[in-house]
mmCIF file of C-alpha atoms in Angstrom:
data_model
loop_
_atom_site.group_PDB
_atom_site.id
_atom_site.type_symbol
_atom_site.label_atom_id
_atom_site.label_comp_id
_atom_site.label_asym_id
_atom_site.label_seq_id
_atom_site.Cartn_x
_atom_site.Cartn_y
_atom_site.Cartn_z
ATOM 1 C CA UNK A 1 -107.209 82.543 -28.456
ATOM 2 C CA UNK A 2 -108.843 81.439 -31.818
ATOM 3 C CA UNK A 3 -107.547 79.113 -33.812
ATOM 4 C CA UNK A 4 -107.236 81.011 -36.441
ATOM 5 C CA UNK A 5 -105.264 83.856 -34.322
ATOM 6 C CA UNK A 6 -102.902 81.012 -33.827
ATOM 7 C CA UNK A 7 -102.475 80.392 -36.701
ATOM 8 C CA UNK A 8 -101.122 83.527 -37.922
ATOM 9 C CA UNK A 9 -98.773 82.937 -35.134
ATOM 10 C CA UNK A 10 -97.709 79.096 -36.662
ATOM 11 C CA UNK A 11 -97.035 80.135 -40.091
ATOM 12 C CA UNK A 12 -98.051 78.854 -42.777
ATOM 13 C CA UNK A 13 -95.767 79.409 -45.477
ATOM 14 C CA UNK A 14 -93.535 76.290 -44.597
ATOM 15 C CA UNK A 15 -94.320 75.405 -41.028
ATOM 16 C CA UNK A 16 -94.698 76.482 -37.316
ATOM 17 C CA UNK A 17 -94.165 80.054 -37.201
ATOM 18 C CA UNK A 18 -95.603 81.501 -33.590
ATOM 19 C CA UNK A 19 -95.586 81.101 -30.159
ATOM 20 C CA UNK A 20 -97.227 77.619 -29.698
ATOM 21 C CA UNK A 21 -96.794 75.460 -26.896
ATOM 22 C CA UNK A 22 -94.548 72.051 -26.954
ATOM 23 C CA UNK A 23 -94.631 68.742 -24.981
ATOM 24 C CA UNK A 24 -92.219 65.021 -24.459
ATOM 25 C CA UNK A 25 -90.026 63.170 -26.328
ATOM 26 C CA UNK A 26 -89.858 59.883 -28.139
ATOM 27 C CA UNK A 27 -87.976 58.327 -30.041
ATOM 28 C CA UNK A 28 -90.653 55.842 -32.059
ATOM 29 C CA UNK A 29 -93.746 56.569 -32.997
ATOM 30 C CA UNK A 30 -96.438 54.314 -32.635
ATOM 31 C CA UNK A 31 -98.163 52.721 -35.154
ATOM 32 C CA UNK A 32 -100.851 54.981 -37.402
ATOM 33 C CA UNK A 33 -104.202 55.100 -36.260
ATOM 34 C CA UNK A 34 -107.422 55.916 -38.407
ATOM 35 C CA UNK A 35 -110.524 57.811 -37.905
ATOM 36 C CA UNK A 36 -112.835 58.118 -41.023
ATOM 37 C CA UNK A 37 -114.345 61.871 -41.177
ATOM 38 C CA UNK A 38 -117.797 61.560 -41.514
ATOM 39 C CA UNK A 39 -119.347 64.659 -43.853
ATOM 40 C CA UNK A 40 -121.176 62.346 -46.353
ATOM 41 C CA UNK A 41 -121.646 61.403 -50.172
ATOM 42 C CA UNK A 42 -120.037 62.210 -53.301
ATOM 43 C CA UNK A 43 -120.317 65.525 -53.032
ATOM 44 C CA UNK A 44 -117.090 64.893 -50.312
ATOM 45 C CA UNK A 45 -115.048 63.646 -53.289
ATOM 46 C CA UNK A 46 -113.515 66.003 -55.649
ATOM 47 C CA UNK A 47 -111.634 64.046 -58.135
ATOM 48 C CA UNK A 48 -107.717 65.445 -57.087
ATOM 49 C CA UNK A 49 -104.582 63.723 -56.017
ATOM 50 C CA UNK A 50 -102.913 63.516 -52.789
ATOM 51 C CA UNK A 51 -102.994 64.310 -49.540
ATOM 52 C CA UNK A 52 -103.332 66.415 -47.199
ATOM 53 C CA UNK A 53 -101.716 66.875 -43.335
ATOM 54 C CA UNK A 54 -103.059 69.499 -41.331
ATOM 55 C CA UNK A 55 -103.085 70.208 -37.504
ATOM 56 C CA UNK A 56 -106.162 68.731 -35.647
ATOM 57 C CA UNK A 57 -107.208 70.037 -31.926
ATOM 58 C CA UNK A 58 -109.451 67.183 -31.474
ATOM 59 C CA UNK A 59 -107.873 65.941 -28.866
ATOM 60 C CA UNK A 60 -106.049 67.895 -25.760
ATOM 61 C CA UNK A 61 -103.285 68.866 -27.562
ATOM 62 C CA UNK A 62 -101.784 69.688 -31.334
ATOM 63 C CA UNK A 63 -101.812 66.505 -33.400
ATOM 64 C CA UNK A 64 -101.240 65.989 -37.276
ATOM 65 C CA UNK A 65 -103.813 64.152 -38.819
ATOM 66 C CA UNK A 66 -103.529 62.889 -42.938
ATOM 67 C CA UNK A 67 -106.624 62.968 -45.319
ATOM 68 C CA UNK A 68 -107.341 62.218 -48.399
ATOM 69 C CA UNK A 69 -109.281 64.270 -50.488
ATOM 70 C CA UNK A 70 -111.544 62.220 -52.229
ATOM 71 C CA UNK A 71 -112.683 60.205 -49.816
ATOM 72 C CA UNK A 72 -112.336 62.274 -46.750
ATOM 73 C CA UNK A 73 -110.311 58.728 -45.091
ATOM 74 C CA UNK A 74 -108.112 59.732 -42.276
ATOM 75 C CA UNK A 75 -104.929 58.786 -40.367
ATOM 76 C CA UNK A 76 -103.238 60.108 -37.092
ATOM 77 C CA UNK A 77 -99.820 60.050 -37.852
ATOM 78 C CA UNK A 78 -98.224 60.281 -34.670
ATOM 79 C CA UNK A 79 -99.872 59.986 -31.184
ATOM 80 C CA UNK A 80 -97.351 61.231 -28.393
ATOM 81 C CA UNK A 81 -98.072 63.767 -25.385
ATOM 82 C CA UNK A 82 -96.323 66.143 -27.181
ATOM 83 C CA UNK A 83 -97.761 69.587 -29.248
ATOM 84 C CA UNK A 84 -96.944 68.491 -32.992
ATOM 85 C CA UNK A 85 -97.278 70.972 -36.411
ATOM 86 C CA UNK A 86 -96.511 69.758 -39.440
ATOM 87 C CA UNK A 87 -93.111 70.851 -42.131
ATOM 88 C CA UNK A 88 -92.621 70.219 -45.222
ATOM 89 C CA UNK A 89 -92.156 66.583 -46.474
ATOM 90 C CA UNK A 90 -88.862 65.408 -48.063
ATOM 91 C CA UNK A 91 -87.545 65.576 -51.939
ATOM 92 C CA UNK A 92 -88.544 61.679 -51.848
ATOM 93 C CA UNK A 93 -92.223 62.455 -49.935
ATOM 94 C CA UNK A 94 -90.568 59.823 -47.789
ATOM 95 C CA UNK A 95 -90.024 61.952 -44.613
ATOM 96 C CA UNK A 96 -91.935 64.270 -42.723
ATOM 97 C CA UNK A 97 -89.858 67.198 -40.746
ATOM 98 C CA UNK A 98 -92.180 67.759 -37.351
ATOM 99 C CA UNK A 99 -91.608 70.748 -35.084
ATOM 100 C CA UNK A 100 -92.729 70.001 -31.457
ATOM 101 C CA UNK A 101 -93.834 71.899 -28.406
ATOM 102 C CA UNK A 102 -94.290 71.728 -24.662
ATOM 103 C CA UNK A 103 -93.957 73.312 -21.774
ATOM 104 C CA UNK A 104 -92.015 72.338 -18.454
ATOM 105 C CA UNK A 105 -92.924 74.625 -15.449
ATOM 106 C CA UNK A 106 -91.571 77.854 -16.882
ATOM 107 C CA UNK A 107 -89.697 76.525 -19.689
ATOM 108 C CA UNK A 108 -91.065 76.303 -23.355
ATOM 109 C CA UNK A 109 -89.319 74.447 -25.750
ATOM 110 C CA UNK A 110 -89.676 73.475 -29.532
ATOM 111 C CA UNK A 111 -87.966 70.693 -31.058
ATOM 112 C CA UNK A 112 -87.541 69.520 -34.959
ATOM 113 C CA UNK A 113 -88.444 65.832 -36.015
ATOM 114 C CA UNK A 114 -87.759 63.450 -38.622
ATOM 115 C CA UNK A 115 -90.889 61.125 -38.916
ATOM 116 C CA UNK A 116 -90.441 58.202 -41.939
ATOM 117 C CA UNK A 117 -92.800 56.535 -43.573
ATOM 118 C CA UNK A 118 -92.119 53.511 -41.664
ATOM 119 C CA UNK A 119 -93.517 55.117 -38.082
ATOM 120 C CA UNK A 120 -89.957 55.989 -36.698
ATOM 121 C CA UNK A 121 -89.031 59.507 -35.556
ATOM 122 C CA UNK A 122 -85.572 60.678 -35.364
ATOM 123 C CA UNK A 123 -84.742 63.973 -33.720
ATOM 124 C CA UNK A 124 -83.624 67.157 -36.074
ATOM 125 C CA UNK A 125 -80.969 69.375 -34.716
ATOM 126 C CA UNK A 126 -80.741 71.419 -31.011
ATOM 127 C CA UNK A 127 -84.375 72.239 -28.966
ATOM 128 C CA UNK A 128 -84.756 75.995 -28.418
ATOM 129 C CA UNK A 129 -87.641 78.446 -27.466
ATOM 130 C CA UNK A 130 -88.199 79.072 -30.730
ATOM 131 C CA UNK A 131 -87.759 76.837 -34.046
ATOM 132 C CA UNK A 132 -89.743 78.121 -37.297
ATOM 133 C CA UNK A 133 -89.854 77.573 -41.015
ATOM 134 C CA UNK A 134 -88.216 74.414 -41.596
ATOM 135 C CA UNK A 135 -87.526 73.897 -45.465
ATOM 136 C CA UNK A 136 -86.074 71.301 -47.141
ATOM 137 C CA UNK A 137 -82.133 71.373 -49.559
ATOM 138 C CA UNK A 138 -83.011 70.386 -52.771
ATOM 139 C CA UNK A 139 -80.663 66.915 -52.198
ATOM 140 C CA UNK A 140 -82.432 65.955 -49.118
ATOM 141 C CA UNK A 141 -79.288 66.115 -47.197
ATOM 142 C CA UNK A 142 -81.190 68.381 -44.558
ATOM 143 C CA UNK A 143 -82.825 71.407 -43.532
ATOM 144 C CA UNK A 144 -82.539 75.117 -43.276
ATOM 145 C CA UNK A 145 -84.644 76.316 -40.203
ATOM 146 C CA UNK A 146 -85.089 79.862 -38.185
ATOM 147 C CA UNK A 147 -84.440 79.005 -34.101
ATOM 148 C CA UNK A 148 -83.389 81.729 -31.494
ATOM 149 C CA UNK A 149 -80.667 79.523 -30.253
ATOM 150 C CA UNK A 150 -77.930 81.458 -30.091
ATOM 151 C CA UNK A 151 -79.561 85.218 -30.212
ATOM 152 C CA UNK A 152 -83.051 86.842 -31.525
ATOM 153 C CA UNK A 153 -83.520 84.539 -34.371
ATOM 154 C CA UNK A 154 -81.552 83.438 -37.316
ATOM 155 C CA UNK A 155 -81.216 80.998 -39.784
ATOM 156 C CA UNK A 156 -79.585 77.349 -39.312
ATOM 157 C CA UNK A 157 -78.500 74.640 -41.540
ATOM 158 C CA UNK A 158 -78.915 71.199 -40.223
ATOM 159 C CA UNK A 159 -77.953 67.943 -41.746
ATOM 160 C CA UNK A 160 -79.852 64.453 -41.056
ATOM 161 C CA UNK A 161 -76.460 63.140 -39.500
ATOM 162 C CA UNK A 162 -76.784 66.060 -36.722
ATOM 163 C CA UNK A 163 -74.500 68.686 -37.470
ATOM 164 C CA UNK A 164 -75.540 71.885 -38.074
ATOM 165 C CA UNK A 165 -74.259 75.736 -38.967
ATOM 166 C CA UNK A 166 -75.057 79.105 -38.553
ATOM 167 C CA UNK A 167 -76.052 80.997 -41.703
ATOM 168 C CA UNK A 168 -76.514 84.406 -40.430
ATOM 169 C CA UNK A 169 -75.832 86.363 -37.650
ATOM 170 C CA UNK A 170 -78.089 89.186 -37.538
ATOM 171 C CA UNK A 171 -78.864 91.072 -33.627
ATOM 172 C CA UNK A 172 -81.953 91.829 -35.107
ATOM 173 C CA UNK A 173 -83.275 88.577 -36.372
ATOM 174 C CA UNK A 174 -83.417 86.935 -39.686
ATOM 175 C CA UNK A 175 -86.885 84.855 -40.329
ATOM 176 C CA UNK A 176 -88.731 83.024 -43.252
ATOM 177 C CA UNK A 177 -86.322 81.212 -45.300
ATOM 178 C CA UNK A 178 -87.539 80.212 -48.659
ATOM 179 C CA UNK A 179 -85.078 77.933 -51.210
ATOM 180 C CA UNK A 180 -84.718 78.505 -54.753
ATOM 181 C CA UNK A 181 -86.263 75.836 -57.158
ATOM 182 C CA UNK A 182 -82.873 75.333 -57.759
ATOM 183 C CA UNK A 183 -81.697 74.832 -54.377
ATOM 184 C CA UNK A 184 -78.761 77.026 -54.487
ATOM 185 C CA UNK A 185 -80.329 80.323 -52.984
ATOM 186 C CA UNK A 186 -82.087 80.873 -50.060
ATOM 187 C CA UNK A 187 -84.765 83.953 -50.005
ATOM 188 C CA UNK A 188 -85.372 85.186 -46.588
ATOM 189 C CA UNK A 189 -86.274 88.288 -43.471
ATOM 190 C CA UNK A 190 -84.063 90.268 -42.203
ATOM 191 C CA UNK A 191 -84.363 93.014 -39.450
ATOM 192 C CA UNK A 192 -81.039 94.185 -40.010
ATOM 193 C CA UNK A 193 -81.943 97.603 -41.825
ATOM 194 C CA UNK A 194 -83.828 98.729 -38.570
ATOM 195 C CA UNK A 195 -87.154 97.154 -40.496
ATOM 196 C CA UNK A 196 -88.243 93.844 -42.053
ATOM 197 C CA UNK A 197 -86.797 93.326 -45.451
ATOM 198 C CA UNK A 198 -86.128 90.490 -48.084
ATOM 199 C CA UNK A 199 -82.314 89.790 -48.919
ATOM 200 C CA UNK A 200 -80.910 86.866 -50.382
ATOM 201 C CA UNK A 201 -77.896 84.309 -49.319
ATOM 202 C CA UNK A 202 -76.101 81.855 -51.658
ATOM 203 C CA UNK A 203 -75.888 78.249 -49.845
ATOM 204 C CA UNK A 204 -72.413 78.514 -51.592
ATOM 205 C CA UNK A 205 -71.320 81.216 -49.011
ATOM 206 C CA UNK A 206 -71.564 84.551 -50.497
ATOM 207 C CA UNK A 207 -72.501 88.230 -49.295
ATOM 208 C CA UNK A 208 -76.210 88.676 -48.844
ATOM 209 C CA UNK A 209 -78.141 90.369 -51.355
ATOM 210 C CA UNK A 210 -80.677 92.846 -50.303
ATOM 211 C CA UNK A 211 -83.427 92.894 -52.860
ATOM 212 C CA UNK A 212 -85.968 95.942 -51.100
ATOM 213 C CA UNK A 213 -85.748 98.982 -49.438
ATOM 214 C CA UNK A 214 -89.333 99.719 -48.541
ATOM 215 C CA UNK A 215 -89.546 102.014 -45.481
ATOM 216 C CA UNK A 216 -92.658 99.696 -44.175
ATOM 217 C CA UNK A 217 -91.895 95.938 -42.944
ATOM 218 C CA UNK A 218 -91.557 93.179 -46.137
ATOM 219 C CA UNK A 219 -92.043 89.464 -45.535
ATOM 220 C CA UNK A 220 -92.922 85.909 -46.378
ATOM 221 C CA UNK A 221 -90.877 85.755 -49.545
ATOM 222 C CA UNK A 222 -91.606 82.974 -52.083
ATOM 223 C CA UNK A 223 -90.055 82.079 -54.820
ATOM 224 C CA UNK A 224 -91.599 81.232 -58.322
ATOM 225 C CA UNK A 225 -91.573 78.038 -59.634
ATOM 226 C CA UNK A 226 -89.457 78.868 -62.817
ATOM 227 C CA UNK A 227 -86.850 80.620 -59.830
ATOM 228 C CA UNK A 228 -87.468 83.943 -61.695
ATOM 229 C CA UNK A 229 -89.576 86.116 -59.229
ATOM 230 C CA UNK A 230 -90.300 86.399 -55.646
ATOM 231 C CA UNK A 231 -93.661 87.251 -53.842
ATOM 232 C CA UNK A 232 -93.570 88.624 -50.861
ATOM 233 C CA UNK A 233 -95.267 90.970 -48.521
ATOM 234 C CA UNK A 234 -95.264 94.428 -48.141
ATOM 235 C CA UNK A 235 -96.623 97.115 -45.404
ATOM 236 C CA UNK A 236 -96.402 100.514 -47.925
ATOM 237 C CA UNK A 237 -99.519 102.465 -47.366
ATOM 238 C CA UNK A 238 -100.170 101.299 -43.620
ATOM 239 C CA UNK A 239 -101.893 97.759 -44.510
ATOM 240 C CA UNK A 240 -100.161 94.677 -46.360
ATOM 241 C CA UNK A 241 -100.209 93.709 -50.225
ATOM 242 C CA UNK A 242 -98.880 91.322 -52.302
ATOM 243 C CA UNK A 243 -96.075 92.280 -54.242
ATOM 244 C CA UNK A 244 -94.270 90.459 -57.006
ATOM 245 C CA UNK A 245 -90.583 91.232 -57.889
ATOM 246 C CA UNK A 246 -87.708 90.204 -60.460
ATOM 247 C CA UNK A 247 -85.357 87.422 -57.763
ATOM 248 C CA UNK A 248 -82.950 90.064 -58.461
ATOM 249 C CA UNK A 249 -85.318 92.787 -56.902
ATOM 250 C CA UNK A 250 -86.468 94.703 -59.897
ATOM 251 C CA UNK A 251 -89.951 96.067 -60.780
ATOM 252 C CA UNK A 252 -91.963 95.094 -57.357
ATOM 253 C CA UNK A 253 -95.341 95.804 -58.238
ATOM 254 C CA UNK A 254 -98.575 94.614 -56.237
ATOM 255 C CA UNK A 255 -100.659 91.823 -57.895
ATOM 256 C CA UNK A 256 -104.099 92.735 -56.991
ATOM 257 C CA UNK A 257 -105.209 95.860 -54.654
ATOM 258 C CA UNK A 258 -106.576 95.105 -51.495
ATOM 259 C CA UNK A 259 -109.991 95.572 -51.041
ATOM 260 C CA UNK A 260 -111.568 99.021 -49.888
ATOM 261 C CA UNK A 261 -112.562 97.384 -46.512
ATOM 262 C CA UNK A 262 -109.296 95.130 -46.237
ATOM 263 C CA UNK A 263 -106.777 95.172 -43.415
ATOM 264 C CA UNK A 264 -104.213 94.201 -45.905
ATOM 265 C CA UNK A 265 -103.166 90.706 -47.632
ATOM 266 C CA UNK A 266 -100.962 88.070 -46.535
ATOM 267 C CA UNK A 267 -99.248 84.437 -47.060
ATOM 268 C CA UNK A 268 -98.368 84.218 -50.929
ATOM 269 C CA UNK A 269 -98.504 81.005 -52.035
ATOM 270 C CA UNK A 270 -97.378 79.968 -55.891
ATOM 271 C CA UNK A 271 -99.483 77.861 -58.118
ATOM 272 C CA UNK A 272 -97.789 74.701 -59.238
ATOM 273 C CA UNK A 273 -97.641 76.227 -63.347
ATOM 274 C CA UNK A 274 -96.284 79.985 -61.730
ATOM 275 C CA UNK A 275 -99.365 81.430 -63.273
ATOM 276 C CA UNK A 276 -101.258 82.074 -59.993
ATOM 277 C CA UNK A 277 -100.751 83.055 -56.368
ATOM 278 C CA UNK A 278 -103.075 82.247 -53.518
ATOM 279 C CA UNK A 279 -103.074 84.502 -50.909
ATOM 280 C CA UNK A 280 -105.547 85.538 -47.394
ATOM 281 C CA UNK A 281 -106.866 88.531 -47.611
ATOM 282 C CA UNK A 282 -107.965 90.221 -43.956
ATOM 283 C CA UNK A 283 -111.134 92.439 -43.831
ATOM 284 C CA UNK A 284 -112.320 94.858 -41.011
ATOM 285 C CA UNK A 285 -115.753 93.246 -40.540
ATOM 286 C CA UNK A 286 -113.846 90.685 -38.449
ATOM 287 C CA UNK A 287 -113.685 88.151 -41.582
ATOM 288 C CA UNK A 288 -110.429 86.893 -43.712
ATOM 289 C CA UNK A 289 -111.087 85.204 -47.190
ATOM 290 C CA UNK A 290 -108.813 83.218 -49.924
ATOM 291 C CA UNK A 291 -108.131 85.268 -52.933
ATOM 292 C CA UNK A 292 -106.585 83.438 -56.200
ATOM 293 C CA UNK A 293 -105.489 85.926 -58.723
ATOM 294 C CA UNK A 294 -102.933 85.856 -61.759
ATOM 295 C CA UNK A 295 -99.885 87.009 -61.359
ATOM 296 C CA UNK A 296 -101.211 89.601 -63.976
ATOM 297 C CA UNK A 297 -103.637 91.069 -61.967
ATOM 298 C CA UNK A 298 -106.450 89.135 -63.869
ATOM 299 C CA UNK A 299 -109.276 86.568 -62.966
ATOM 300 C CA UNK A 300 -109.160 87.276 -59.220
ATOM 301 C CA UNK A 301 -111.605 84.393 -57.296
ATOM 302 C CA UNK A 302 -112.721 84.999 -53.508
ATOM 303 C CA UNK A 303 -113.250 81.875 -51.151
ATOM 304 C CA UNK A 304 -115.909 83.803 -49.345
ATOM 305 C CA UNK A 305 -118.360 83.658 -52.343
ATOM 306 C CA UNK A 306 -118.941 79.893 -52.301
ATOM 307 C CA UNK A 307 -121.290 78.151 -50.118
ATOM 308 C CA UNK A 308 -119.995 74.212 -49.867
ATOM 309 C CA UNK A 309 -122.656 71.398 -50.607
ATOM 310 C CA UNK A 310 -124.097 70.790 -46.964
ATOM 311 C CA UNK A 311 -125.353 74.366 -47.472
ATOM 312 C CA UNK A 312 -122.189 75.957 -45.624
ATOM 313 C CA UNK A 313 -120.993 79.617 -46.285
ATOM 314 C CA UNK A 314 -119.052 82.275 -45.501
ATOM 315 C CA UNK A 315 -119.975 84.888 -42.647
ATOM 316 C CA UNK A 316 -118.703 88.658 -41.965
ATOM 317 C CA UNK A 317 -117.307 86.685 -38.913
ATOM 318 C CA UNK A 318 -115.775 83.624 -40.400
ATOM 319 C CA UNK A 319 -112.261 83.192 -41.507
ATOM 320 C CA UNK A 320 -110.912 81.269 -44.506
ATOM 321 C CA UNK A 321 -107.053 81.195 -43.816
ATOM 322 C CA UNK A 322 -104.018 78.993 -44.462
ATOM 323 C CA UNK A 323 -104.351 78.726 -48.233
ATOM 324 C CA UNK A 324 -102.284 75.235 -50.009
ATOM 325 C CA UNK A 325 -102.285 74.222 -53.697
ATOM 326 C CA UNK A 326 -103.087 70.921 -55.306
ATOM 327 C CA UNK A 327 -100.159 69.368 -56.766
ATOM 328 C CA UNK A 328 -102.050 69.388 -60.298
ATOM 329 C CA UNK A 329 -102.859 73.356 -59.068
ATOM 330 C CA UNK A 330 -106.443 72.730 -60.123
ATOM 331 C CA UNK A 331 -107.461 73.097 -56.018
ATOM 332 C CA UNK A 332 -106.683 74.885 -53.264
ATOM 333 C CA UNK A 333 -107.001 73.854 -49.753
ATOM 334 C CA UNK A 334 -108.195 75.902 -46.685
ATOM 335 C CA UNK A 335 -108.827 76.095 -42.956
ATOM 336 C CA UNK A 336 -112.253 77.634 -42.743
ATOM 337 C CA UNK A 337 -114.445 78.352 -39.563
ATOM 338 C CA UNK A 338 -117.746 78.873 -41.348
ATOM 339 C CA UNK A 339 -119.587 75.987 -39.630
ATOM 340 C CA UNK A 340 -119.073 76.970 -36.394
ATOM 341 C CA UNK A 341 -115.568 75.197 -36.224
ATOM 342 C CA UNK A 342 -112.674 75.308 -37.948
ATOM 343 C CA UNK A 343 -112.233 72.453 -40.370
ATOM 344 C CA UNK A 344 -110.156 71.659 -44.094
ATOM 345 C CA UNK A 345 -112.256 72.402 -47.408
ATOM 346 C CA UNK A 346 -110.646 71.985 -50.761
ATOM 347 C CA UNK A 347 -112.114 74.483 -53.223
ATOM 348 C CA UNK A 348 -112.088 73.559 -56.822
ATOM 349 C CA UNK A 349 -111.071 77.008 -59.013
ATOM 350 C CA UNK A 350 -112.495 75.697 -61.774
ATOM 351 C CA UNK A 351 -115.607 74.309 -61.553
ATOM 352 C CA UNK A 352 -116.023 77.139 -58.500
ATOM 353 C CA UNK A 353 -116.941 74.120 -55.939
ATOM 354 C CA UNK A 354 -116.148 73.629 -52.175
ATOM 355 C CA UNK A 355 -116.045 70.494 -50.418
ATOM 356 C CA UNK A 356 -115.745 70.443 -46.503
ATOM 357 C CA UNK A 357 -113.291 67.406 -45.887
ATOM 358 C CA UNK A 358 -112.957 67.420 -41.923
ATOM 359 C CA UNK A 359 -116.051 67.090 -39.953
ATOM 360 C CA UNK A 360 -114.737 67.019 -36.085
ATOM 361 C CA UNK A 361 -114.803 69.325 -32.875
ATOM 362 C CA UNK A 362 -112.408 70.812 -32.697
ATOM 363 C CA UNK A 363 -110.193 73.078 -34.412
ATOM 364 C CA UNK A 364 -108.475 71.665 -37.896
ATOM 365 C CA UNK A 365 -105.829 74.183 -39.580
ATOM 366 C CA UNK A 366 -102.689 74.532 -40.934
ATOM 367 C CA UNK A 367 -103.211 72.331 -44.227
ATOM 368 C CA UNK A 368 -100.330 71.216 -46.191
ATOM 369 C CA UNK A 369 -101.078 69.510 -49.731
ATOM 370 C CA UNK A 370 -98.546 66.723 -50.260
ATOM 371 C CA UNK A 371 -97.818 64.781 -53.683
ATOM 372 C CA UNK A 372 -99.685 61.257 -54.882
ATOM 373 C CA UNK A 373 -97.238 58.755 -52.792
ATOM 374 C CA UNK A 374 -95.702 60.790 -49.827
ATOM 375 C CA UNK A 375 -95.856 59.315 -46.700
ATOM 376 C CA UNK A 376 -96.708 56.142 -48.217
ATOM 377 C CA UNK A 377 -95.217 53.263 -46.111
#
């Protein structure tokens, strides 16, 4: 399988969505190693913040590598003979959840982890064949996750001390939570009409809330910074679009039409500001591209139209997927196969620049960009 059919299989939105493969357990991690990519100059370097963990297939299995930007330095951040895809970091960008994979005889399994900044790992609620979408409450006090545990899939609240509890119980399956900016909501999936849907579930405990009624499937909700709308996707005409809503439902309305030779769009993702969503857009010549568009419709940008300095571009063949924002929202990072192997590019909207910042066999995907200072030790 490609890497980058895989990786609409691990998710993207907030962590391992698919069926993956997992591996052993440990309870420390060892220290960091470091491996310095090697695509050269200043033309690596664009002058951004952060950093950015992403899955690397480098090596046998599914480790998480972190890079910096600017200087294209790398770390591993946990070497264990285990399949590893990064979550989201903590509220304090002190923590690291980790969802794990491996396979005994016939038995797959998939496990959460707390890595910390100081090397230790610390295990995150019950194993199952399936755990997906790990997102942080607002207080740090834990995580709300999708796992098949106890049925098809639905959604779980687990605390750091261990405990955990059910939030919905759904035959169908509930999927892809998403937590209000004000961490008192959680947007998410739900099969339960008889299709894919997005409803809405106070963390205080009341009803759920559908918000649409779309006789196609809707997913990947995500909210807007300011809490006020939701993006999400929607299957309406036979191929997916990006819609935009009210968090209360009203006025859904798609952002920009897919192209005439598009399989549909996917995998909103919010600029920091609100003024912008990122999306992949899926064509039938075989190729998938990053579009950047206003939430007004306006300005749209294309990955696929830049070439990065070494001379690299785009092919009717290649794939740009997996699309993260800068915390500054001036750059957005992206898995790209366009030089024969799939590595992490960070594309500068403004100045309409592309830098390649992996350089490795092997495949490198699923980028997440993380704030100046998390995961420091």
């Amino acid at each position: 399988m490609r890497w980058w059919a895989a990786a609409a299989l691990v998710a993207a939105v907030s962590a391992c969505r698919g069926d993956r493969k997992p591996t052993p357990e440990g309870t420390e991690a060892p220290a960091p190693s470091s491996s310095a990519s090697s695509p050269p100059g200043p033309a690596k370097r664009p002058a951004t913040s952060g950093t950015i963990v992403f899955v690397s297939e480098r090596a046998e299995r599914h480790q998480v590598f972190v890079v910096d930007p600017r200087s294209g330095e790398e770390r591993l951040l946990v070497d264990r003979p285990l399949d590893d895809y990064p979550g989201p970091p903590s509220p304090d960008g002190k923590s690291l959840v980790l969802v794990s994979a491996e396979d005994r005889g016939e038995l797959h399994r998939e496990q959460m982890w707390l890595w910390r900044s100081d090397g230790s790992l610390q295990k995150l609620g019950d194993p199952s064949s399936k755990v997906r979408n790990p997102i942080w409450l607002l207080d740090g006090s834990g995580v709300v996750v999708e796992s098949n545990r106890s049925g098809f899939r639905d959604l779980f609240r687990v605390s750091l001390d261990g405990t955990s509890e059910q939030l919905t119980r759904v035959e169908r399956g509930c999927f892809e939570p998403s937590l209000s900016p004000d961490g008192k909501t959680l947007a998410y999936v739900s099969s339960e009409p008889g299709n894919a849907d997005v409803f809405t579930l106070s963390l205080a405990g009341d009803e759920p809330r559908r918000l649409t009624w779309s006789k196609g499937d809707d997913s990947e909700p995500a909210w807007s910074p300011d809490g006020a709308q939701i993006a999400f996707t929607t299957v309406r005409d036979g191929r997916g679009a990006i819609f935009v809503m009210s968090a209360r439902g009203e006025k859904p309305h798609s952002v920009l039409a897919p192209a005439s030779d598009a399989i549909g769009q996917s995998s909103p993702r919010w600029s920091p500001d609100g003024r912008r969503l990122a999306f992949i857009e899926r064509h039938r010549e075989r190729h998938s591209s990053v579009r950047v568009v206003g939430v007004d419709g306006q300005g749209a940008l294309d990955s696929h139209d830049l070439s990065s300095p070494d001379g690299t571009a785009a092919s009717d063949e290649s794939h740009d997927d997996m699309p993260t924002w800068s915390p500054d929202g001036r750059f957005v990072a992206f898995s790209s196969d366009r030089s024969g192997d799939a590595e992490i590019y960070v594309w500068d909207l403004h100045a309409k620049r592309l830098w390649r910042i992996t350089n490795h066999e092997g495949a490198d995907w699923l980028p997440r960009w993380l704030p100046e200072g998390a995961l420091a030790p």
